[in-house]
mmCIF file of C-alpha atoms and ligand atoms in Angstrom:
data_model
loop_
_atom_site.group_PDB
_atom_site.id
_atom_site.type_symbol
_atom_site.label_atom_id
_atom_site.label_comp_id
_atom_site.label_asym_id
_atom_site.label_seq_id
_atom_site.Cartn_x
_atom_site.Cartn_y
_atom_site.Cartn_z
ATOM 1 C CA UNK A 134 26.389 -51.204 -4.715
ATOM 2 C CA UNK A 135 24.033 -48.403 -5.668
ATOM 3 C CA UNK A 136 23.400 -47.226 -8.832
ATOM 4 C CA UNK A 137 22.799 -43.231 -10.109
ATOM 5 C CA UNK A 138 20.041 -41.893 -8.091
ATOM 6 C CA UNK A 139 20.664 -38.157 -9.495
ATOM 7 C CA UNK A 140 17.639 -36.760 -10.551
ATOM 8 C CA UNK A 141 15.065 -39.709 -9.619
ATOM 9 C CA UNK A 142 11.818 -38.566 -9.075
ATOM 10 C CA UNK A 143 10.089 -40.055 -6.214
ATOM 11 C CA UNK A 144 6.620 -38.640 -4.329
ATOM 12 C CA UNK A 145 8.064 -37.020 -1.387
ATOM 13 C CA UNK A 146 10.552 -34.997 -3.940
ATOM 14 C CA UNK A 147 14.098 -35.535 -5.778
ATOM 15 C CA UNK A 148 16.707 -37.416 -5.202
ATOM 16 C CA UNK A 149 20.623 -36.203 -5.369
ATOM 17 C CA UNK A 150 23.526 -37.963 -4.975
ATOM 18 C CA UNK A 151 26.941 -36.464 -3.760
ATOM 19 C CA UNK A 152 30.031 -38.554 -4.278
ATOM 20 C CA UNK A 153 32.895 -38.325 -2.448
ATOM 21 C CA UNK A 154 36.059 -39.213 -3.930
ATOM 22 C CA UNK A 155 39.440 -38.665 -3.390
ATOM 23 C CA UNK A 156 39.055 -36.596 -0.929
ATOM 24 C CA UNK A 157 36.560 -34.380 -2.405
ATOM 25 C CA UNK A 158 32.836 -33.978 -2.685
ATOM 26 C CA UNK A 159 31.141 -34.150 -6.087
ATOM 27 C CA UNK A 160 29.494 -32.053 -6.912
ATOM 28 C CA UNK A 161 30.914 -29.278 -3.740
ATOM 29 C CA UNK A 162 27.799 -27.130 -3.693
ATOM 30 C CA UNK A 163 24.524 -28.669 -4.462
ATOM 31 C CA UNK A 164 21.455 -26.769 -4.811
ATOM 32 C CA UNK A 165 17.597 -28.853 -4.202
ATOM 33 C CA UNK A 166 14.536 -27.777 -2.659
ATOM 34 C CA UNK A 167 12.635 -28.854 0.537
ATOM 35 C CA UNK A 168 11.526 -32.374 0.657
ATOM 36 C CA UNK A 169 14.168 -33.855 -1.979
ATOM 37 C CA UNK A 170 16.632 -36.376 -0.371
ATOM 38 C CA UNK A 171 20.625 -36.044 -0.898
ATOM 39 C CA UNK A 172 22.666 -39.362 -1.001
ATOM 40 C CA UNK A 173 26.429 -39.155 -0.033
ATOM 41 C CA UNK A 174 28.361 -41.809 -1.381
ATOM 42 C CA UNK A 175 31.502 -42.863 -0.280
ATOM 43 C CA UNK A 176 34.014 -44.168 -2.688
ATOM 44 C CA UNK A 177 36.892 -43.789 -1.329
ATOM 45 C CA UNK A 178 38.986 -46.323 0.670
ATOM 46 C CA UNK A 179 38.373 -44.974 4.339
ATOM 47 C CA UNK A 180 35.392 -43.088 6.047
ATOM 48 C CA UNK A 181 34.798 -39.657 5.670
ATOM 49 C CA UNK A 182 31.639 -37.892 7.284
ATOM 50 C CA UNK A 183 29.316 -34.908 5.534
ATOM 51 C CA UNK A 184 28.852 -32.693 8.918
ATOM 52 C CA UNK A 185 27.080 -29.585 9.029
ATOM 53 C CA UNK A 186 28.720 -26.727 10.293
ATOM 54 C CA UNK A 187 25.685 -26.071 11.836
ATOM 55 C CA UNK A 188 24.858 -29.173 12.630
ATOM 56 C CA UNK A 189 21.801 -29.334 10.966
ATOM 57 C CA UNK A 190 23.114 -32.743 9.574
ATOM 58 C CA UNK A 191 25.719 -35.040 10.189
ATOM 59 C CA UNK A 192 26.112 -38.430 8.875
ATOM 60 C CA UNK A 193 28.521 -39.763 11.203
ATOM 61 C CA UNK A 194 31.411 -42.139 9.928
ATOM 62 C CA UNK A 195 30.520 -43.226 5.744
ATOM 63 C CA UNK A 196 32.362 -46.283 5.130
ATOM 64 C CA UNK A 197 34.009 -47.198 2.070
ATOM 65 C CA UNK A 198 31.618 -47.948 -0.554
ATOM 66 C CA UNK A 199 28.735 -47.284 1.825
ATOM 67 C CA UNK A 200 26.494 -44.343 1.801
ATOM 68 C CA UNK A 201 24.427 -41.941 3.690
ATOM 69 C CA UNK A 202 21.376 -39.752 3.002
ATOM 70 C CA UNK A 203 19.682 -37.140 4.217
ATOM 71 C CA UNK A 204 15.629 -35.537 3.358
ATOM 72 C CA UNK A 205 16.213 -31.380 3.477
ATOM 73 C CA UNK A 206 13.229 -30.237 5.288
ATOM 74 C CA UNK A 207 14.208 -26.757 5.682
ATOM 75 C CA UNK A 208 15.872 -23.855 3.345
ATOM 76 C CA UNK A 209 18.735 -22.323 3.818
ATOM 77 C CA UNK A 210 22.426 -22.207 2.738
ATOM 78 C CA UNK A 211 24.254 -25.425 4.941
ATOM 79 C CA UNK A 212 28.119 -25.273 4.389
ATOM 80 C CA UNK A 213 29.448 -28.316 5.959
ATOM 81 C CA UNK A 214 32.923 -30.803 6.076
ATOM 82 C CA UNK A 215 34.495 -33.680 6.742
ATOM 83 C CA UNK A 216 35.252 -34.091 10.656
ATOM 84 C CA UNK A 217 37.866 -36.555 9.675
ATOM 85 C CA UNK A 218 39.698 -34.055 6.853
ATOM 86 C CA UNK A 219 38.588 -31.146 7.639
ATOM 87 C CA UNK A 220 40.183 -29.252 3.977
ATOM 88 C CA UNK A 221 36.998 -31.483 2.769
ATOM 89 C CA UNK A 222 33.942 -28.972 2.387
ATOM 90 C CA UNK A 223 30.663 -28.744 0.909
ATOM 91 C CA UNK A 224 28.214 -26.610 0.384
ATOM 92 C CA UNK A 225 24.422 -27.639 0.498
ATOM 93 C CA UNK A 226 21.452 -25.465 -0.201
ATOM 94 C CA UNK A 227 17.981 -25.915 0.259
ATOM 95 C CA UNK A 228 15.248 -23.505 -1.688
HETATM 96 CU CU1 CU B 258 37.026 -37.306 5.036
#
């Protein structure tokens, strides 16, 4: 089980978390800067995915109570969704 990572300060940068529950992500449009690392977490009772539109990420099946993250090495505006519900949509930018 993890614990609130929002806002930790590490070396390499920040680190965010984005949890998705029922059927939505929190928070939907997330704003950090190159080098900080996002955590999706899952709480929900099936998989859902966080998927670039782009593809510039895509964390592939999330479990149920699992999580996935992600280190934003380049800026830019990344909308992205849920392959498995697709109404499911994000926004992440990098500055
Ligand atoms: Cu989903």
């Amino acid at each position: 089980m993890m614990t609130s990572l929002a806002g930790v300060s590490e070396a390499a940068g920040t680190t965010y978390q984005i949890v998705i529950e029922q059927m939505r992500f929190n928070p939907p449009v997330l704003t950090v800067h190159r080098g900080d690392r996002v955590v999706w977490v899952n709480k929900d009772l099936f998989p859902h995915t966080a998927t670039g539109i782009s593809k510039a990420f895509d964390s592939h099946a999330i479990s149920p109570n699992a999580s996935w993250s992600y280190v934003a090495r380049k800026t830019g505006s990344y909308p992205y969704l849920c392959t498995l519900h697709t109404t499911m949509r994000g926004t992440l930018i990098v500055q």
